[in-house]
CSV table of C-alpha atoms in Angstrom, one decimal:
chain,number,residue,atom,x,y,z
A,11,MET,CA,-2.9,19.5,0.8
A,12,SER,CA,-1.1,23.3,1.4
A,13,ILE,CA,2.5,23.4,1.6
A,14,HIS,CA,2.7,24.1,5.5
A,15,ARG,CA,1.2,21.1,5.9
A,16,VAL,CA,3.2,19.0,4.1
A,17,THR,CA,6.3,20.3,4.9
A,18,ALA,CA,5.4,20.3,8.8
A,19,SER,CA,4.4,16.8,8.4
A,20,THR,CA,7.3,15.4,6.8
A,21,ALA,CA,9.9,17.1,9.3
A,22,ALA,CA,8.4,15.1,11.2
A,23,ARG,CA,8.6,12.2,10.1
A,24,ARG,CA,13.0,13.5,9.5
A,25,GLY,CA,13.8,13.7,13.1
A,26,ARG,CA,11.6,10.7,13.8
A,27,LEU,CA,14.4,8.7,11.2
A,28,ARG,CA,17.7,11.0,12.6
A,29,ALA,CA,16.7,9.2,16.1
A,30,LEU,CA,16.0,6.0,13.9
A,31,LEU,CA,19.9,6.8,13.3
A,32,ARG,CA,21.1,7.9,16.2
A,33,GLU,CA,20.3,4.4,17.6
A,34,HIS,CA,21.2,2.5,15.0
A,35,SER,CA,25.1,4.5,15.2
A,36,LEU,CA,25.0,6.3,11.8
A,37,ASP,CA,26.2,9.3,11.1
A,38,ALA,CA,24.0,9.9,8.0
A,39,LEU,CA,21.6,7.8,6.0
A,40,LEU,CA,21.5,8.3,1.9
A,41,VAL,CA,17.8,7.7,0.8
A,42,THR,CA,17.7,6.5,-2.7
A,43,ASP,CA,13.8,4.4,-3.0
A,44,LEU,CA,11.0,7.0,-4.4
A,45,LEU,CA,8.9,7.0,-2.2
A,46,ASN,CA,10.8,6.8,0.7
A,47,ILE,CA,11.9,10.4,-0.7
A,48,ARG,CA,8.3,11.4,-1.1
A,49,TYR,CA,7.4,10.5,2.6
A,50,LEU,CA,10.9,11.7,4.2
A,51,THR,CA,10.4,15.7,2.0
A,52,GLY,CA,6.8,15.0,-0.7
A,53,PHE,CA,9.0,15.9,-3.5
A,54,THR,CA,7.6,13.0,-6.0
A,55,GLY,CA,10.6,13.9,-9.5
A,56,SER,CA,11.2,10.7,-10.9
A,57,ASN,CA,15.0,11.0,-9.7
A,58,ALA,CA,17.0,12.1,-6.0
A,59,ALA,CA,18.2,11.0,-3.3
A,60,LEU,CA,17.4,12.2,0.2
A,61,LEU,CA,21.0,12.9,2.7
A,62,VAL,CA,19.6,12.8,5.8
A,63,THR,CA,22.1,13.3,8.6
A,64,ALA,CA,21.3,11.8,12.2
A,65,ALA,CA,22.9,15.2,14.4
A,66,ASP,CA,20.1,16.4,16.6
A,67,GLU,CA,17.4,18.9,15.8
A,68,SER,CA,19.5,22.1,16.9
A,69,GLY,CA,21.0,22.9,12.6
A,70,ALA,CA,20.3,19.3,11.3
A,71,GLU,CA,18.0,20.6,8.5
A,72,ASP,CA,21.2,22.8,6.9
A,73,ARG,CA,22.4,19.4,6.9
A,74,THR,CA,20.0,17.6,5.2
A,75,VAL,CA,19.9,17.6,1.0
A,76,ILE,CA,17.7,17.0,-1.8
A,77,CYS,CA,19.8,16.6,-5.1
A,78,SER,CA,17.7,15.6,-8.0
A,79,ASP,CA,18.1,16.8,-12.0
A,80,GLY,CA,17.7,19.7,-14.3
A,81,ARG,CA,13.9,19.1,-15.5
A,82,TYR,CA,12.8,18.9,-11.6
A,83,LEU,CA,14.2,22.9,-11.2
A,84,VAL,CA,11.2,24.0,-10.1
A,85,GLN,CA,9.1,20.8,-8.4
A,86,VAL,CA,11.2,20.5,-6.6
A,87,ALA,CA,12.3,23.8,-5.2
A,88,GLU,CA,8.1,23.7,-4.8
A,89,GLN,CA,7.4,20.3,-3.1
A,90,VAL,CA,10.1,20.5,-0.9
A,91,PRO,CA,10.8,24.3,0.1
A,92,ASP,CA,12.2,23.7,3.2
A,93,LEU,CA,15.3,21.6,2.5
A,94,ARG,CA,17.8,22.2,0.3
A,95,ALA,CA,18.5,21.1,-3.1
A,96,GLU,CA,21.2,19.6,-5.2
A,97,ILE,CA,20.8,19.9,-8.6
A,98,ALA,CA,22.8,17.6,-10.3
A,99,ARG,CA,22.4,14.1,-12.8
A,100,ALA,CA,24.1,12.6,-10.8
A,101,SER,CA,22.0,12.8,-6.9
A,102,ALA,CA,22.9,10.0,-5.0
A,103,PRO,CA,27.2,10.6,-5.8
A,104,ARG,CA,26.4,14.9,-5.5
A,105,LEU,CA,25.5,13.6,-1.7
A,106,LEU,CA,28.5,11.6,-0.8
A,107,GLU,CA,30.5,14.2,-2.3
A,108,LEU,CA,28.5,16.5,0.3
A,109,ALA,CA,28.8,13.1,2.9
A,110,VAL,CA,32.4,13.4,2.7
A,111,ALA,CA,33.1,17.6,2.8
A,112,TRP,CA,30.8,16.9,6.4
A,113,GLY,CA,33.1,14.3,7.8
A,114,ALA,CA,30.0,11.7,7.1
A,115,GLY,CA,32.0,8.5,8.7
A,116,THR,CA,29.0,6.2,8.7
A,117,LEU,CA,26.9,6.3,6.0
A,118,GLY,CA,23.8,3.9,6.1
A,119,PHE,CA,21.6,3.0,2.5
A,120,GLU,CA,19.0,1.3,1.4
A,121,SER,CA,21.2,-1.7,0.2
A,122,HIS,CA,17.3,-3.0,-0.3
A,123,VAL,CA,17.1,-1.5,-3.2
A,124,VAL,CA,20.9,-0.5,-4.2
A,125,THR,CA,22.7,-2.8,-6.8
A,126,PHE,CA,25.4,-4.6,-5.7
A,127,ASP,CA,27.6,-2.2,-8.6
A,128,GLN,CA,25.8,0.9,-7.4
A,129,HIS,CA,27.4,0.0,-4.0
A,130,ALA,CA,30.0,-0.3,-6.1
A,131,ALA,CA,30.6,2.9,-7.2
A,132,TRP,CA,30.1,4.2,-4.0
A,133,VAL,CA,32.7,2.6,-2.5
A,134,GLU,CA,35.3,3.5,-5.5
A,135,ALA,CA,34.1,7.9,-5.4
A,136,ALA,CA,33.9,7.8,-1.1
A,137,PRO,CA,36.8,5.5,0.3
A,138,GLU,CA,36.4,7.8,3.4
A,139,ILE,CA,33.2,6.6,4.0
A,140,GLY,CA,32.4,3.4,5.7
A,141,PHE,CA,28.2,2.5,3.9
A,142,THR,CA,26.9,-0.2,6.6
A,143,ARG,CA,23.6,-1.7,5.2
A,144,ALA,CA,20.2,0.1,6.4
A,145,PRO,CA,17.7,-2.1,5.3
A,146,ARG,CA,14.2,-0.9,5.3
A,147,LEU,CA,15.0,1.7,7.8
A,148,VAL,CA,12.7,4.8,6.4
A,149,GLU,CA,9.5,1.5,6.0
A,150,GLN,CA,10.2,1.1,9.2
A,151,LEU,CA,8.4,4.6,10.0
A,152,ARG,CA,6.2,4.6,7.0
A,153,THR,CA,4.1,1.5,8.8
A,154,VAL,CA,2.5,4.1,11.3
A,155,LYS,CA,0.3,6.3,9.4
A,156,ASP,CA,0.0,10.3,10.3
A,157,GLU,CA,-3.1,12.0,10.4
A,158,GLY,CA,-2.9,12.7,7.2
A,159,GLU,CA,-1.8,10.2,6.0
A,160,ILE,CA,-4.9,8.1,7.0
A,161,ASP,CA,-6.8,10.8,5.9
A,162,LEU,CA,-5.9,9.7,2.3
A,163,LEU,CA,-6.2,6.7,2.9
A,164,ARG,CA,-9.9,7.0,4.0
A,165,ARG,CA,-10.6,9.6,1.5
A,166,ALA,CA,-9.4,6.8,-1.6
A,167,CYS,CA,-11.2,4.6,-0.1
A,168,ALA,CA,-14.4,6.4,-0.4
A,169,ALA,CA,-13.2,7.5,-4.0
A,170,ALA,CA,-13.9,3.4,-4.8
A,171,ASP,CA,-17.0,2.7,-2.6
A,172,ASP,CA,-18.4,5.3,-4.2
A,173,ALA,CA,-17.9,4.1,-7.7
A,174,LEU,CA,-18.6,0.3,-7.1
A,175,ALA,CA,-22.2,1.7,-5.6
A,176,ALA,CA,-22.3,4.1,-9.0
A,177,LEU,CA,-21.6,0.7,-10.9
A,178,ILE,CA,-24.0,-1.3,-9.3
A,179,GLU,CA,-26.6,1.7,-8.9
A,180,ARG,CA,-26.6,1.6,-13.3
A,181,GLY,CA,-26.9,-1.9,-13.5
A,182,GLY,CA,-22.8,-2.9,-14.6
A,183,LEU,CA,-22.6,-5.6,-13.5
A,184,ARG,CA,-25.3,-8.3,-15.8
A,185,PRO,CA,-25.3,-11.2,-17.6
A,186,GLY,CA,-23.4,-10.6,-20.9
A,187,ARG,CA,-21.2,-8.5,-20.1
A,188,THR,CA,-17.2,-9.7,-20.1
A,189,GLU,CA,-15.0,-9.2,-17.1
A,190,ARG,CA,-12.7,-6.5,-18.9
A,191,GLU,CA,-15.5,-4.3,-19.8
A,192,VAL,CA,-16.7,-4.1,-16.0
A,193,GLY,CA,-13.1,-4.0,-15.4
A,194,ARG,CA,-12.3,-1.0,-17.1
A,195,GLU,CA,-16.0,0.8,-16.3
A,196,LEU,CA,-15.3,0.5,-12.6
A,197,GLU,CA,-11.8,2.1,-13.2
A,198,SER,CA,-13.0,5.4,-15.4
A,199,LEU,CA,-15.5,5.7,-12.3
A,200,MET,CA,-13.0,6.2,-9.3
A,201,PHE,CA,-11.2,8.3,-11.4
A,202,ASP,CA,-14.7,10.1,-11.8
A,203,HIS,CA,-15.9,10.0,-7.8
A,204,GLY,CA,-12.0,11.3,-7.3
A,205,ALA,CA,-9.1,9.6,-7.6
A,206,ASP,CA,-5.4,10.4,-8.2
A,207,GLY,CA,-5.3,6.9,-10.2
A,208,ILE,CA,-6.1,3.5,-9.5
A,209,SER,CA,-4.3,1.1,-7.6
A,210,PHE,CA,-3.9,-1.6,-9.4
A,211,GLU,CA,-5.3,-3.2,-11.9
A,212,THR,CA,-8.5,-4.6,-11.2
A,213,ILE,CA,-9.8,-8.1,-10.8
A,214,VAL,CA,-13.3,-8.7,-12.4
A,215,ALA,CA,-13.2,-12.1,-12.2
A,216,ALA,CA,-16.3,-15.0,-13.4
A,217,GLY,CA,-17.9,-18.1,-12.3
A,218,PRO,CA,-15.2,-20.1,-12.4
A,219,ASN,CA,-12.5,-17.4,-11.8
A,220,SER,CA,-13.4,-16.5,-8.9
A,221,ALA,CA,-11.8,-19.4,-7.2
A,222,ILE,CA,-8.5,-17.9,-8.8
A,223,PRO,CA,-6.9,-15.8,-6.0
A,224,HIS,CA,-5.3,-13.1,-8.3
A,225,HIS,CA,-7.4,-13.4,-11.9
A,226,ARG,CA,-6.3,-11.1,-14.3
A,227,PRO,CA,-9.8,-9.9,-15.8
A,228,THR,CA,-10.0,-11.5,-19.3
A,229,ASP,CA,-13.6,-11.4,-22.2
A,230,ALA,CA,-15.0,-14.5,-20.3
A,231,VAL,CA,-18.8,-13.2,-20.0
A,232,LEU,CA,-20.3,-12.9,-16.8
A,233,ARG,CA,-23.5,-15.5,-16.6
A,234,SER,CA,-26.5,-15.9,-14.1
A,235,GLY,CA,-25.4,-18.1,-11.6
A,236,ASP,CA,-22.5,-16.6,-11.2
A,237,LEU,CA,-20.2,-15.8,-8.5
A,238,LEU,CA,-18.5,-13.0,-8.9
A,239,LYS,CA,-15.6,-11.6,-7.8
A,240,LEU,CA,-14.3,-7.4,-8.2
A,241,ASP,CA,-10.7,-7.3,-6.4
A,242,PHE,CA,-9.4,-3.0,-7.1
A,243,GLY,CA,-8.6,0.5,-5.3
A,244,ALA,CA,-8.1,3.7,-6.1
A,245,GLN,CA,-5.0,6.4,-5.2
A,246,ILE,CA,-5.2,9.7,-3.7
A,247,GLY,CA,-2.5,11.7,-2.8
A,248,GLY,CA,0.4,8.6,-3.7
A,249,TYR,CA,-2.1,7.2,-1.0
A,250,HIS,CA,-3.7,3.1,-1.9
A,251,SER,CA,-7.7,1.7,-1.7
A,252,ASP,CA,-7.9,-1.6,-1.6
A,253,MET,CA,-11.5,-3.6,-1.3
A,254,THR,CA,-12.4,-6.3,-1.7
A,255,ARG,CA,-15.7,-7.6,-2.8
A,256,THR,CA,-18.3,-11.3,-4.2
A,257,TYR,CA,-21.5,-10.8,-5.6
A,258,VAL,CA,-23.6,-14.1,-7.2
A,259,LEU,CA,-25.8,-12.4,-10.9
A,260,GLU,CA,-29.5,-12.8,-10.6
A,261,LYS,CA,-29.5,-16.1,-8.9
A,262,VAL,CA,-27.9,-17.2,-5.7
A,263,SER,CA,-27.3,-21.5,-4.9
A,264,GLN,CA,-27.0,-23.2,-1.5
A,265,TRP,CA,-23.6,-24.1,-2.1
A,266,GLN,CA,-22.7,-20.6,-2.8
A,267,ARG,CA,-24.7,-18.6,0.3
A,268,ASP,CA,-22.7,-20.4,2.3
A,269,LEU,CA,-18.8,-20.3,1.4
A,270,TYR,CA,-20.7,-15.9,1.6
A,271,ASP,CA,-21.1,-16.9,5.6
A,272,LEU,CA,-18.2,-18.8,6.3
A,273,VAL,CA,-15.9,-16.0,4.4
A,274,ARG,CA,-17.6,-13.6,5.7
A,275,GLU,CA,-17.4,-15.1,9.3
A,276,ALA,CA,-14.0,-15.0,9.6
A,277,GLN,CA,-14.0,-11.7,7.9
A,278,ALA,CA,-15.2,-11.0,11.0
A,279,ALA,CA,-13.4,-12.4,13.3
A,280,GLY,CA,-9.9,-11.2,11.6
A,281,ARG,CA,-11.4,-7.9,11.6
A,282,ALA,CA,-12.1,-8.3,15.2
A,283,ALA,CA,-8.5,-9.4,16.1
A,284,LEU,CA,-6.8,-6.2,14.7
A,285,ALA,CA,-5.2,-4.0,18.0
A,286,PRO,CA,-2.2,-2.7,18.8
A,287,GLY,CA,0.1,-5.3,20.2
A,288,ALA,CA,-1.7,-8.1,18.1
A,289,GLU,CA,1.1,-10.9,16.7
A,290,VAL,CA,-0.1,-10.8,13.0
A,291,GLY,CA,1.1,-14.7,13.0
A,292,ALA,CA,-2.3,-14.5,15.6
A,293,VAL,CA,-4.5,-11.9,14.2
A,294,ASP,CA,-4.4,-14.9,10.7
A,295,ALA,CA,-5.2,-16.9,12.9
A,296,ALA,CA,-8.6,-15.6,13.9
A,297,ALA,CA,-9.6,-15.7,10.5
A,298,ARG,CA,-8.2,-19.1,9.7
A,299,SER,CA,-9.5,-21.6,12.2
A,300,VAL,CA,-13.0,-20.0,10.6
A,301,ILE,CA,-12.6,-21.6,7.9
A,302,GLU,CA,-10.2,-24.8,9.4
A,303,SER,CA,-12.6,-25.4,10.9
A,304,ALA,CA,-15.5,-25.7,8.3
A,305,GLY,CA,-13.1,-27.9,6.4
A,306,TYR,CA,-11.4,-25.5,4.2
A,307,GLY,CA,-8.5,-24.3,5.2
A,308,ASP,CA,-6.4,-25.7,2.6
A,309,LEU,CA,-9.1,-23.8,0.4
A,310,PHE,CA,-7.5,-20.7,1.8
A,311,LEU,CA,-4.4,-20.5,-0.3
A,312,HIS,CA,-3.1,-17.4,0.6
A,313,GLY,CA,-2.3,-15.1,4.0
A,314,LEU,CA,-5.3,-12.6,4.8
A,315,GLY,CA,-3.7,-9.3,5.0
A,316,HIS,CA,-1.2,-6.6,3.7
A,317,GLY,CA,0.0,-3.5,5.2
A,318,VAL,CA,-1.2,-0.4,2.4
A,319,GLY,CA,-0.3,3.4,2.0
A,320,LEU,CA,2.1,4.2,-0.6
A,321,GLU,CA,2.6,0.9,-1.7
A,322,ILE,CA,-0.5,-1.2,-2.2
A,323,HIS,CA,1.4,-4.4,-0.2
A,324,GLU,CA,3.7,-3.2,2.1
A,325,ALA,CA,4.8,-3.9,5.8
A,326,PRO,CA,3.1,-6.0,7.8
A,327,GLY,CA,2.4,-8.8,6.5
A,328,ILE,CA,-0.7,-10.5,8.0
A,329,GLY,CA,-0.2,-14.3,7.1
A,330,LYS,CA,1.3,-17.9,8.4
A,331,LEU,CA,4.5,-17.1,9.1
A,332,GLY,CA,4.0,-14.0,9.8
A,333,THR,CA,6.1,-12.6,13.2
A,334,GLY,CA,6.1,-9.0,15.1
A,335,THR,CA,2.9,-6.8,16.2
A,336,LEU,CA,0.7,-4.8,15.2
A,337,LEU,CA,1.2,-0.8,16.1
A,338,CYS,CA,-1.1,1.7,16.4
A,339,GLY,CA,-1.4,3.7,13.7
A,340,ALA,CA,-0.6,1.5,11.2
A,341,VAL,CA,-3.8,0.7,8.7
A,342,VAL,CA,-4.1,-2.8,7.2
A,343,THR,CA,-6.2,-5.2,4.9
A,344,VAL,CA,-8.2,-8.5,6.1
A,345,GLU,CA,-9.0,-10.6,3.1
A,346,PRO,CA,-9.6,-14.0,3.8
A,347,GLY,CA,-11.4,-15.9,0.6
A,348,VAL,CA,-11.8,-19.4,-0.6
A,349,TYR,CA,-11.5,-21.1,-3.5
A,350,PHE,CA,-13.7,-24.5,-5.5
A,351,SER,CA,-10.9,-24.7,-8.0
A,352,GLY,CA,-14.0,-24.8,-11.6
A,353,ARG,CA,-16.5,-23.4,-9.9
A,354,GLY,CA,-15.7,-20.6,-7.6
A,355,GLY,CA,-14.1,-19.1,-4.8
A,356,VAL,CA,-15.3,-15.6,-2.7
A,357,ARG,CA,-13.3,-13.2,-1.2
A,358,ILE,CA,-14.3,-10.3,1.1
A,359,GLU,CA,-11.4,-7.6,2.0
A,360,ASP,CA,-11.5,-4.7,3.7
A,361,THR,CA,-8.7,-1.3,5.0
A,362,LEU,CA,-8.7,-0.4,8.3
A,363,VAL,CA,-6.8,2.0,10.4
A,364,VAL,CA,-5.8,-0.4,14.1
A,365,ARG,CA,-6.8,1.8,17.0
A,366,GLU,CA,-6.7,1.5,20.4
A,367,GLN,CA,-10.3,1.8,20.4
A,368,GLY,CA,-10.8,-0.9,17.8
A,369,PRO,CA,-10.5,-1.0,14.5
A,370,GLU,CA,-11.5,1.8,12.0
A,371,LEU,CA,-13.4,0.6,8.5
A,372,LEU,CA,-11.9,2.9,5.5
A,373,THR,CA,-14.2,0.8,3.1
A,374,LEU,CA,-17.6,0.7,3.7
A,375,THR,CA,-19.7,-0.5,0.4
A,376,SER,CA,-22.1,-3.5,2.4
A,377,LYS,CA,-20.1,-7.1,2.9
A,378,ASP,CA,-23.9,-8.3,3.6
A,379,LEU,CA,-24.7,-11.4,1.1
A,380,VAL,CA,-25.9,-9.0,-2.4
A,381,ILE,CA,-27.3,-10.3,-5.4
A,382,VAL,CA,-27.2,-8.1,-8.6
């Protein structure tokens, strides 16, 4: 992605944030969450703070300042060429000095990430400022992805799709291998197919282990007749993909086929329910009701899905207790599962974009029952 595209998109995001600050009667926001700073500026270093004023667009960028330490002198200039940069090890205190100098009366801070001690030190250092809790304002903006973000998510999903296809083609899913061996090979193949990183530790769960929703790979050996659950994702440009597929090794039992068909039907119902304005609880219910009607509601042990972006789990959460509605441009997973303890389980998961004309599927690997 070119610097021009980055600065254009990040400037637009800061403009939307300013409107949100004015809506909340805040003079400025001190952003200290590094992912939020990346979203608003493109900066990817490990130490930074960002001061965003609520002024209207006329001259607003003149009083929007990023601060990092000397290790990132060159990086901040390259990644954030459109903003004033300050260099100070104590980044947030330096920006507080500027906020005081500019007469900020009410300063929002990210109370969901700032510690009690940090807040106390800030209040002591800048008694002129009225500090106001402003949790998850940037995350509210991040819920809806722009087309640049969706392109990165699409590429991350493609890297995962291609890696899985390569793994199957080379016979990587076969009896005699261990869960760890399969997981390591799949992760390596994601890098081979363009990933910058992995989204999370790959889940490989064979046989009875497939009934554990977030099983961590072990030296358990894959055996003929096992259900084999793979939950994995790739990162590109900081954006994550997330996909789960469940296979059967060599021979399938009728109970496995019936279970797979049930989960696939529930997953299709959940996907079909994705629409702008849909209540997240209703989306969960669309899939869950299919499983409940079959008598296995108590074996669907988690929510239906979650948002995906700069974090592997972000808003919105899609579950029985979820609140709010889906927005056009949100990117979410749909991942029902049914788990028979000690026997095996099936989960099928896709990453999708909520669109007016219907959800856009980003993970394209077949969801047909495959016997490998």
